[in-house]
mmCIF file of C-alpha atoms in Angstrom:
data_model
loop_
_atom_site.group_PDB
_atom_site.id
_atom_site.type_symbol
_atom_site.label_atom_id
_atom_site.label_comp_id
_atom_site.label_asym_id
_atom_site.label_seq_id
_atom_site.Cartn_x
_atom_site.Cartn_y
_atom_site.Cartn_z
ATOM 1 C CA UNK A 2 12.977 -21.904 0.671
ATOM 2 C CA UNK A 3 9.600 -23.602 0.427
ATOM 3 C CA UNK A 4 7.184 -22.629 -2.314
ATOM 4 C CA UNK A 5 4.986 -20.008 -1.486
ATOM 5 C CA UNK A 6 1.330 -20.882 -0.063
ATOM 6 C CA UNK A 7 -1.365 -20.772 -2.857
ATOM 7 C CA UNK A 8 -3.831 -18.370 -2.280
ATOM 8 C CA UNK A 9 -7.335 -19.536 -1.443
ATOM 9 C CA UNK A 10 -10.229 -19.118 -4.115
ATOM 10 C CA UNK A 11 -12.063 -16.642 -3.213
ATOM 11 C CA UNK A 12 -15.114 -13.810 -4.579
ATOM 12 C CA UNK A 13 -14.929 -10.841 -6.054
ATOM 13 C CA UNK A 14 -16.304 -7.739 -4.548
ATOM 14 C CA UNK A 15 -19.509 -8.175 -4.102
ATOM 15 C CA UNK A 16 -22.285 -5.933 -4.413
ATOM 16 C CA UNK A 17 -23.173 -6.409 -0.764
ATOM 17 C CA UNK A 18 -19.508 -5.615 -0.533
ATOM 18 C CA UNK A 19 -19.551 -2.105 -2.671
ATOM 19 C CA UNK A 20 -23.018 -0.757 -1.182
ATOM 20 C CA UNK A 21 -25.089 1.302 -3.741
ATOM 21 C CA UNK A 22 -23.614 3.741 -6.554
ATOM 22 C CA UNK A 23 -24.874 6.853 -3.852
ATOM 23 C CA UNK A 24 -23.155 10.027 -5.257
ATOM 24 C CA UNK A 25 -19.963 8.474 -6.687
ATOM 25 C CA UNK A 26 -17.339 9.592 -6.976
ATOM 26 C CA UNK A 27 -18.291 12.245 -4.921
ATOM 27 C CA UNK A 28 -20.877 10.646 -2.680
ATOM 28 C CA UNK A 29 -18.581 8.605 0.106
ATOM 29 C CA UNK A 30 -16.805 5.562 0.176
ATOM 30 C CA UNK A 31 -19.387 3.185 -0.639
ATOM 31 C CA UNK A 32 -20.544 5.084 -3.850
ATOM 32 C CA UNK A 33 -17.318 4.730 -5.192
ATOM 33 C CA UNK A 34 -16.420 1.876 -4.294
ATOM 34 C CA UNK A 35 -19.823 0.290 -5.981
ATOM 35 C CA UNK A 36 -18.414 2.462 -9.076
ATOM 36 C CA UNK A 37 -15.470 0.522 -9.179
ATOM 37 C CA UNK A 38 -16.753 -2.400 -8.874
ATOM 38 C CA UNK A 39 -20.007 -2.880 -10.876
ATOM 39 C CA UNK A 40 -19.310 0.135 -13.500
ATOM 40 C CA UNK A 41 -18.531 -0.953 -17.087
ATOM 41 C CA UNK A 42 -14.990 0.077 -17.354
ATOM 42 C CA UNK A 43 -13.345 1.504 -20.646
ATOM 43 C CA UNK A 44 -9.354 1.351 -21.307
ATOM 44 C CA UNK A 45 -8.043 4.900 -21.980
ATOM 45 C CA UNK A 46 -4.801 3.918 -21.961
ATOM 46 C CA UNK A 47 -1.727 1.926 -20.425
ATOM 47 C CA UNK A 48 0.589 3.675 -17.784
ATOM 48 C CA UNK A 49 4.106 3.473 -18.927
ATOM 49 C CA UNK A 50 7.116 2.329 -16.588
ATOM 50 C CA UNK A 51 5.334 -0.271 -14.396
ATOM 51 C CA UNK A 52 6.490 -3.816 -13.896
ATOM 52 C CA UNK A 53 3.304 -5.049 -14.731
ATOM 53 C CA UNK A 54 0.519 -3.930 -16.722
ATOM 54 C CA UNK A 55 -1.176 -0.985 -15.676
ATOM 55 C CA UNK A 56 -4.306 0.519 -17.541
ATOM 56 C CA UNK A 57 -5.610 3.554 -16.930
ATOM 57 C CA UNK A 58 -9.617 3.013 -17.631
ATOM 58 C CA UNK A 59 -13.173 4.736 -17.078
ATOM 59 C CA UNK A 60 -15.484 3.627 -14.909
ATOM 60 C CA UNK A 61 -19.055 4.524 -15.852
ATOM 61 C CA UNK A 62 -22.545 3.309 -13.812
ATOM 62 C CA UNK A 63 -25.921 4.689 -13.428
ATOM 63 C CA UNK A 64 -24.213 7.878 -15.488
ATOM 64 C CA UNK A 65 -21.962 8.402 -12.764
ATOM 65 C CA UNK A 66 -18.326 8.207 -14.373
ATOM 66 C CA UNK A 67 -14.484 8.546 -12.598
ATOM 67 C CA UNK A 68 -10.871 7.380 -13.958
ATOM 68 C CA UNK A 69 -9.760 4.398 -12.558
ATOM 69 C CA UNK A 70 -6.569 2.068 -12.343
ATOM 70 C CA UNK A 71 -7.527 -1.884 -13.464
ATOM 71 C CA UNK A 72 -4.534 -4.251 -13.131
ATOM 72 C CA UNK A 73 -5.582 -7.389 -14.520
ATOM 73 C CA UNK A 74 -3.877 -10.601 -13.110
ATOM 74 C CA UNK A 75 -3.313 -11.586 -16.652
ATOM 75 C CA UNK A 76 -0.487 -9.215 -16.665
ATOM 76 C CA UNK A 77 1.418 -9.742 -13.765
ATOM 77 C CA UNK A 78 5.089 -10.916 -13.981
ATOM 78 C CA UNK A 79 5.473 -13.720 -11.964
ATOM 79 C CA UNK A 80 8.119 -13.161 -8.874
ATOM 80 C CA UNK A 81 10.295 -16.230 -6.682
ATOM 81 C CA UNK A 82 9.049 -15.309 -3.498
ATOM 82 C CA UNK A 83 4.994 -14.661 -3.874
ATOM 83 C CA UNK A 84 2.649 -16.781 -5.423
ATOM 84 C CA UNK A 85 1.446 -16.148 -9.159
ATOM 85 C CA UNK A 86 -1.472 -14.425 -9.912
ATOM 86 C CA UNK A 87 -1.823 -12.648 -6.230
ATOM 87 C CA UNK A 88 -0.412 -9.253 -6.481
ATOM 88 C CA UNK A 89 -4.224 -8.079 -7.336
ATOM 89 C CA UNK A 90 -5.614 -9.710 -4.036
ATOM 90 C CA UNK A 91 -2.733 -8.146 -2.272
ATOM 91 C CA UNK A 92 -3.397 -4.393 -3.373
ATOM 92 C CA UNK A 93 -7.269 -4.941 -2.569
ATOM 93 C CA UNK A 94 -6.279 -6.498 1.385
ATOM 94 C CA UNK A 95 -3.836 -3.469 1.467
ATOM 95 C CA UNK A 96 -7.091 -1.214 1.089
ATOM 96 C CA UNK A 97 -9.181 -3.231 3.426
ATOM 97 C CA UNK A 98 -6.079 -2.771 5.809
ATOM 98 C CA UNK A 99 -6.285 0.786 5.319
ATOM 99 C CA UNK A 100 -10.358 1.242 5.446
ATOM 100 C CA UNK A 101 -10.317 -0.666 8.782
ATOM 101 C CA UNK A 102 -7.184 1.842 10.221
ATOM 102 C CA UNK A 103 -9.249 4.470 9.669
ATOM 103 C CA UNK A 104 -6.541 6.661 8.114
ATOM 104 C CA UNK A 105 -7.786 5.963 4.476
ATOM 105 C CA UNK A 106 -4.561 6.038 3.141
ATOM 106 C CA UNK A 107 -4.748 3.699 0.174
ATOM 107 C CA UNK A 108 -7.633 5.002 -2.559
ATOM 108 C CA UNK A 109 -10.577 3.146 -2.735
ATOM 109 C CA UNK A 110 -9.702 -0.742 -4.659
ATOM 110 C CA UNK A 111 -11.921 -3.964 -5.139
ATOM 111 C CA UNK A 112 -10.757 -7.102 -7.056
ATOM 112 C CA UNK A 113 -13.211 -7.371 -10.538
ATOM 113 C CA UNK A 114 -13.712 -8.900 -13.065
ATOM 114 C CA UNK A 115 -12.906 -6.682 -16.333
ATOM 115 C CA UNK A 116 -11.568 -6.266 -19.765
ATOM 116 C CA UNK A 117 -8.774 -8.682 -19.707
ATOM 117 C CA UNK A 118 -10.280 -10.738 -16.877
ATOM 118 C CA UNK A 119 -9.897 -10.790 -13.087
ATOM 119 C CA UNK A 120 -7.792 -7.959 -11.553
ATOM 120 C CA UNK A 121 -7.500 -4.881 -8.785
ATOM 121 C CA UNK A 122 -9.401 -1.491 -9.837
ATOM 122 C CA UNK A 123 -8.526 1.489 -8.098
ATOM 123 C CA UNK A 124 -9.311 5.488 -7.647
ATOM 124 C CA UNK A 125 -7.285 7.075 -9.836
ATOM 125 C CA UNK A 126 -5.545 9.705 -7.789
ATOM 126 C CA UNK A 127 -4.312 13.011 -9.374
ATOM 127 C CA UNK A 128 -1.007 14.439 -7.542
ATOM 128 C CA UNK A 129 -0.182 17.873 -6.447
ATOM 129 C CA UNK A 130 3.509 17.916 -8.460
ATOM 130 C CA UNK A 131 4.150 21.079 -6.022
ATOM 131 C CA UNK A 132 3.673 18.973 -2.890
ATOM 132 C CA UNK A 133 7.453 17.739 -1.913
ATOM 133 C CA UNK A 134 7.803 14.350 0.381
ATOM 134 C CA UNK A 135 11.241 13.478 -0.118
ATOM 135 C CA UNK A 136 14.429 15.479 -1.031
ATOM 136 C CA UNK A 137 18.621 14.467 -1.562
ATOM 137 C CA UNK A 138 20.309 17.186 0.483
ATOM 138 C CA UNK A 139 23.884 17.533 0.131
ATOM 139 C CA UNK A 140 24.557 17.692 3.635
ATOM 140 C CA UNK A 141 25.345 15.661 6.717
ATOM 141 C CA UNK A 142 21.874 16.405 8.453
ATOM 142 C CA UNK A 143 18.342 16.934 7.908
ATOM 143 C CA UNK A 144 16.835 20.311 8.217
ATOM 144 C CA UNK A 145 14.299 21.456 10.308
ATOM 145 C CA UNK A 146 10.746 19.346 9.107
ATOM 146 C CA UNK A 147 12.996 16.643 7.784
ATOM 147 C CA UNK A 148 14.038 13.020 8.700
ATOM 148 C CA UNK A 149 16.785 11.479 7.147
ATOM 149 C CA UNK A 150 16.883 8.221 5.406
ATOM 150 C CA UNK A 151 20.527 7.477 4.378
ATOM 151 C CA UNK A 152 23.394 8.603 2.151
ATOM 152 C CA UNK A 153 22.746 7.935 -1.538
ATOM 153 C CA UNK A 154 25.505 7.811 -4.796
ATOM 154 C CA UNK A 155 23.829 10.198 -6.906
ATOM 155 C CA UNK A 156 26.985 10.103 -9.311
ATOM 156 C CA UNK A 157 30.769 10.729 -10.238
ATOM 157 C CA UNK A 158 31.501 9.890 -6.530
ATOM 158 C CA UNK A 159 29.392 12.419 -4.809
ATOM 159 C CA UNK A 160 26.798 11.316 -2.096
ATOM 160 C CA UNK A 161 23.591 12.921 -1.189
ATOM 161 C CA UNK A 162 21.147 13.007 1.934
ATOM 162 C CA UNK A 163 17.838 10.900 1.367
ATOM 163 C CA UNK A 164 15.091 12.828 3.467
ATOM 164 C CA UNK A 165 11.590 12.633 3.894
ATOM 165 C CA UNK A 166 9.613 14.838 5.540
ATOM 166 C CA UNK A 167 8.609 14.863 9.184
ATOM 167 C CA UNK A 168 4.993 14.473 8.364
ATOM 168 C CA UNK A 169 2.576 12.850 10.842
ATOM 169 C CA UNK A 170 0.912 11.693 7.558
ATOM 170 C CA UNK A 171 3.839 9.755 6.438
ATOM 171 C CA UNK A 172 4.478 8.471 9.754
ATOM 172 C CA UNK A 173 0.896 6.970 9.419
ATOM 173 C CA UNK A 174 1.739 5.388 6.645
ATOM 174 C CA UNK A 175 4.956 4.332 8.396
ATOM 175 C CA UNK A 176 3.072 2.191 10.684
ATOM 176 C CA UNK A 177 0.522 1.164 7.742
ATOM 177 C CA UNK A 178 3.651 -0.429 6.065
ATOM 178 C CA UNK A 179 4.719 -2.062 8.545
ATOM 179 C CA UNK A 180 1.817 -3.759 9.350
ATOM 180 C CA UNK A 181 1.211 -5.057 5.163
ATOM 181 C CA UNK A 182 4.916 -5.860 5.100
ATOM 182 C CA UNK A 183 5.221 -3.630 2.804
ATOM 183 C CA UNK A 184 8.665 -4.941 0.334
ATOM 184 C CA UNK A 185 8.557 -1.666 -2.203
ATOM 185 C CA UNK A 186 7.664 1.398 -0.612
ATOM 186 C CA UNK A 187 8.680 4.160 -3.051
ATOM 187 C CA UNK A 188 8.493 7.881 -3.375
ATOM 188 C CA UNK A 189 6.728 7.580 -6.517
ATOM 189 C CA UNK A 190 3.892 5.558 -4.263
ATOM 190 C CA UNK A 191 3.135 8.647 -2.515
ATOM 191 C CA UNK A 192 0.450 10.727 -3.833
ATOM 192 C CA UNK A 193 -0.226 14.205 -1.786
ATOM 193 C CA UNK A 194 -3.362 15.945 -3.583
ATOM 194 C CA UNK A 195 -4.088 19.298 -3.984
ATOM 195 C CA UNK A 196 -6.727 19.020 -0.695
ATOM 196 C CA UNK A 197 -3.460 18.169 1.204
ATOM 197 C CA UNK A 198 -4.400 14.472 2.007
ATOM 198 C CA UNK A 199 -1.657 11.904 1.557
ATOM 199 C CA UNK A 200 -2.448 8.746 -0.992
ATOM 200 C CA UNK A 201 -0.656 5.718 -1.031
ATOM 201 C CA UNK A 202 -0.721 3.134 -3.902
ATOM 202 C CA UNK A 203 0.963 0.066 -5.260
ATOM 203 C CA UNK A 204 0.959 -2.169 -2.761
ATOM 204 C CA UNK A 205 1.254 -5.991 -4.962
ATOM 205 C CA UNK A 206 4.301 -7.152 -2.766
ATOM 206 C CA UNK A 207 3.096 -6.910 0.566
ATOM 207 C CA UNK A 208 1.495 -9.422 3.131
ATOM 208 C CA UNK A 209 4.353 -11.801 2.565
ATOM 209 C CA UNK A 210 4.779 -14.544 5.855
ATOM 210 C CA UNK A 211 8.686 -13.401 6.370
ATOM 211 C CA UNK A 212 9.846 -10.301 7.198
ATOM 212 C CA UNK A 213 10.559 -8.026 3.860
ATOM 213 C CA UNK A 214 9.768 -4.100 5.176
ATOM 214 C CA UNK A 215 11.240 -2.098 2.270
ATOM 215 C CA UNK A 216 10.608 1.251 2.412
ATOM 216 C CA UNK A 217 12.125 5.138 2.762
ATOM 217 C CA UNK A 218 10.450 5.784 5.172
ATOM 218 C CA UNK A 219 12.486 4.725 8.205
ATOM 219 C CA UNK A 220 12.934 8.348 9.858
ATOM 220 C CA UNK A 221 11.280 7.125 12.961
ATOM 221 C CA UNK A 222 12.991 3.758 13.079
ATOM 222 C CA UNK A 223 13.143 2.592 16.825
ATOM 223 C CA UNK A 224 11.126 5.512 18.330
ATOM 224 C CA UNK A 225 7.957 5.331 20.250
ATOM 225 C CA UNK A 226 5.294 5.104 18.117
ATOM 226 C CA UNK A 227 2.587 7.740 18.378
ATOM 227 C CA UNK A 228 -0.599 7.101 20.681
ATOM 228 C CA UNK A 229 -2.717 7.372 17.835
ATOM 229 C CA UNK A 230 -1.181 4.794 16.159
ATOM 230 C CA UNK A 231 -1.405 2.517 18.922
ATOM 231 C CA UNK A 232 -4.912 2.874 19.316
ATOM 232 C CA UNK A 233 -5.456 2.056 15.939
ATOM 233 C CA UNK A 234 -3.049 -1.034 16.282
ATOM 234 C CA UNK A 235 -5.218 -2.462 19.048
ATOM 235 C CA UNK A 236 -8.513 -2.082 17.169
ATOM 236 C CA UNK A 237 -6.871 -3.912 14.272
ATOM 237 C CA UNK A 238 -5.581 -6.194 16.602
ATOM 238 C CA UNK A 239 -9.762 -6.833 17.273
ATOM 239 C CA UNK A 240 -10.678 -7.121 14.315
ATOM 240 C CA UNK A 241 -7.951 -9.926 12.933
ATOM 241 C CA UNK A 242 -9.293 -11.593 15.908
ATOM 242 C CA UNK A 243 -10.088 -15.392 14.123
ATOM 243 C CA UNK A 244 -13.817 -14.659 13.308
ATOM 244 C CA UNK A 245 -12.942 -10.394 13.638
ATOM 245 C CA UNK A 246 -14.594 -8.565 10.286
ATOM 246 C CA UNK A 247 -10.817 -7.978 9.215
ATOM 247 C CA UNK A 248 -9.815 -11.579 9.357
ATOM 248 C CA UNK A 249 -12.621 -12.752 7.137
ATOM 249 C CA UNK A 250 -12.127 -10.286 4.687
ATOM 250 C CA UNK A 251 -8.819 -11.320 4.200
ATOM 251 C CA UNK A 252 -9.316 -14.823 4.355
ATOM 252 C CA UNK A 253 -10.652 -14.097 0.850
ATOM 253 C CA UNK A 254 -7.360 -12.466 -0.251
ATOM 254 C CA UNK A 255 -4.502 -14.005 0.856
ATOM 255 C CA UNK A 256 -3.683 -17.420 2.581
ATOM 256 C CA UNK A 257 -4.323 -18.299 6.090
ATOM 257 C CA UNK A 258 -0.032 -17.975 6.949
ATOM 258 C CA UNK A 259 0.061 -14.404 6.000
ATOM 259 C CA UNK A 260 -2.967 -13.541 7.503
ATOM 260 C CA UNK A 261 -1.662 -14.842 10.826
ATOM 261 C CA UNK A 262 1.700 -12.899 10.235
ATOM 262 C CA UNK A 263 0.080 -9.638 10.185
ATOM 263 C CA UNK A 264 -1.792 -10.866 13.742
ATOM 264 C CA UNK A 265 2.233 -11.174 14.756
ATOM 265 C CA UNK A 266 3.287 -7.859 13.223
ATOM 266 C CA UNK A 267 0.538 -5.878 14.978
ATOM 267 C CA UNK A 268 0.807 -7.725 18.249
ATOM 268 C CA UNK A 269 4.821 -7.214 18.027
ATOM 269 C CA UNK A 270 3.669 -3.324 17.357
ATOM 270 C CA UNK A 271 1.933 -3.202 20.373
ATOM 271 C CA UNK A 272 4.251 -5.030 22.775
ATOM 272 C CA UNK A 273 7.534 -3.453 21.452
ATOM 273 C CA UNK A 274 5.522 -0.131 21.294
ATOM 274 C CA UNK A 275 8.352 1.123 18.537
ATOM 275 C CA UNK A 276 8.255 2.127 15.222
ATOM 276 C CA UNK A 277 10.479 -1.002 13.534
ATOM 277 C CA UNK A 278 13.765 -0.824 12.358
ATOM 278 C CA UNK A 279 15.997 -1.986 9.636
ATOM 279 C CA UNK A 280 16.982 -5.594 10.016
ATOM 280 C CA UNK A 281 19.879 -7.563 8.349
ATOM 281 C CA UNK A 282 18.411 -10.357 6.272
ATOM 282 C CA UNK A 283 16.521 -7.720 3.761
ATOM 283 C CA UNK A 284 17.477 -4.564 2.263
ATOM 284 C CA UNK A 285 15.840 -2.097 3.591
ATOM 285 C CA UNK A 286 15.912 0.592 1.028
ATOM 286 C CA UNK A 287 14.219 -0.173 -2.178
ATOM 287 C CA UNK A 288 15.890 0.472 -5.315
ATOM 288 C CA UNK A 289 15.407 2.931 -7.027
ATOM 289 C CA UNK A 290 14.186 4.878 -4.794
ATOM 290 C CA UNK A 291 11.557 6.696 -6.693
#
């Protein structure tokens, strides 16, 4: 395989980019995302169990303050098949992915300088632990509200049901994920709050020029895909028009190869007018699953 494409140089967010500090965190999207990316930020702590390093911080600005995720490049572990030092730029085109679907289903991100140098700050988002997505059943079906996944060894020979649930808001971000290419889409990604809304983070692997879709979320695999998803497909398939606002953003993010292969995934979207399915040359299923 050839060496993966460098990613172009490219700015920060701007603060023509973040708008004003209006109300944030409370005060819309551009408030926050101004928050994130001109407040000084303030390590509270580092999140355990991640690949790479993962600090949970403060932003503070105009004496407006929220908790934040910053992921500095400097502590990203280098991977075979995407180039070093992108996985930052990745999770902030994954939210300006999201932002343009509409669905707002990544928090608000933007790619900053910080304490350990360049990296991807994000909304921290606080999960409802009541709110259940996925589920091992130990039978041969789903239930009612469910969509099965596949058979899992959970142990001394048994087998379990992996489910998720029948959600249209999981089925958004079924489409989403497809789109990114997402390669690692776990349960522990998904983050219902308390308000009922559906967050999704961690999105460093994705955007990649071949096909990797990895992901648990392949209940609707081959069906028709809703027609609100494909109206959002064809206004993304506007805006990554060459000189569309999409396609310069990520111009800026990651190279000129993957941004044409997400023009190919949505058109594909569109003409096959299917949610995807599993091919053969990728696993489909990351692992672990959570």
């Amino acid at each position: 395989m050839s060496a993966p494409e460098r990613i172009p140089p490219g700015p920060v967010t701007s603060a023509e980019t973040a708008g004003p500090a209006d109300g944030a965190p409370g005060g819309g999207p551009s408030g926050v995302l101004a928050l994130l990316a001109r407040g000084e930020l303030t390590v509270d702590g580092r999140v355990g169990g991640a690949s790479n390093a993962v600090l949970r911080c403060t932003a503070e600005l105009d004496g407006r303050r929220a908790a934040c995720v910053y992921k500095p490049v400097a502590g990203e572990r280098p991977l075979w098949d995407f180039p070093d030092g992108s996985l930052a730029r990745r999770e902030t085109a994954a939210y300006e992915v999201s932002r343009a679907t509409g669905w707002d289903l990544v928090p608000p991100t933007v790619l900053r300088d910080g304490p350990y140098g360049e990296g991807m700050c994000q909304l921290w988002i606080e999960a409802d632990p009541e709110a259940a997505l996925l589920a091992l059943v130990e039978a041969e079906e789903p239930g009612p509200g469910w969509r099965a996944v596949g058979f899992a060894d959970v142990g001394e020979g048994r087998t379990a049901l992996l489910v998720h649930a029948d959600d249209p808001r999981l089925r958004r971000l079924a489409v989403f994920d497809a789109v990114v290419n997402n390669a690692d889409r776990k349960g522990g990604h998904l983050l219902p709050d308390a308000g009922g809304r559906l967050h999704a983070i961690d999105h460093g692997v994705t955007f990649n020029a071949e096909d990797k879709l990895r992901t648990l979320l392949w209940g609707w695999a081959g069906e028709p895909l809703p027609a609100e998803a494909v109206g959002v497909l064809e206004r993304l398939a506007e805006e990554l028009a060459p000189g569309g606002p999409l396609a310069g953003r990520l111009g800026e993010l990651i190279t000129p190869a993957e941004t044409d292969a997400v023009r190919r995934r949505v058109a594909r979207l569109l003409r096959t007018g299917r949610h995807p399915e599993p091919g053969g040359d990728w696993p489909p299923i990351p692992w672990p699953p959570i």
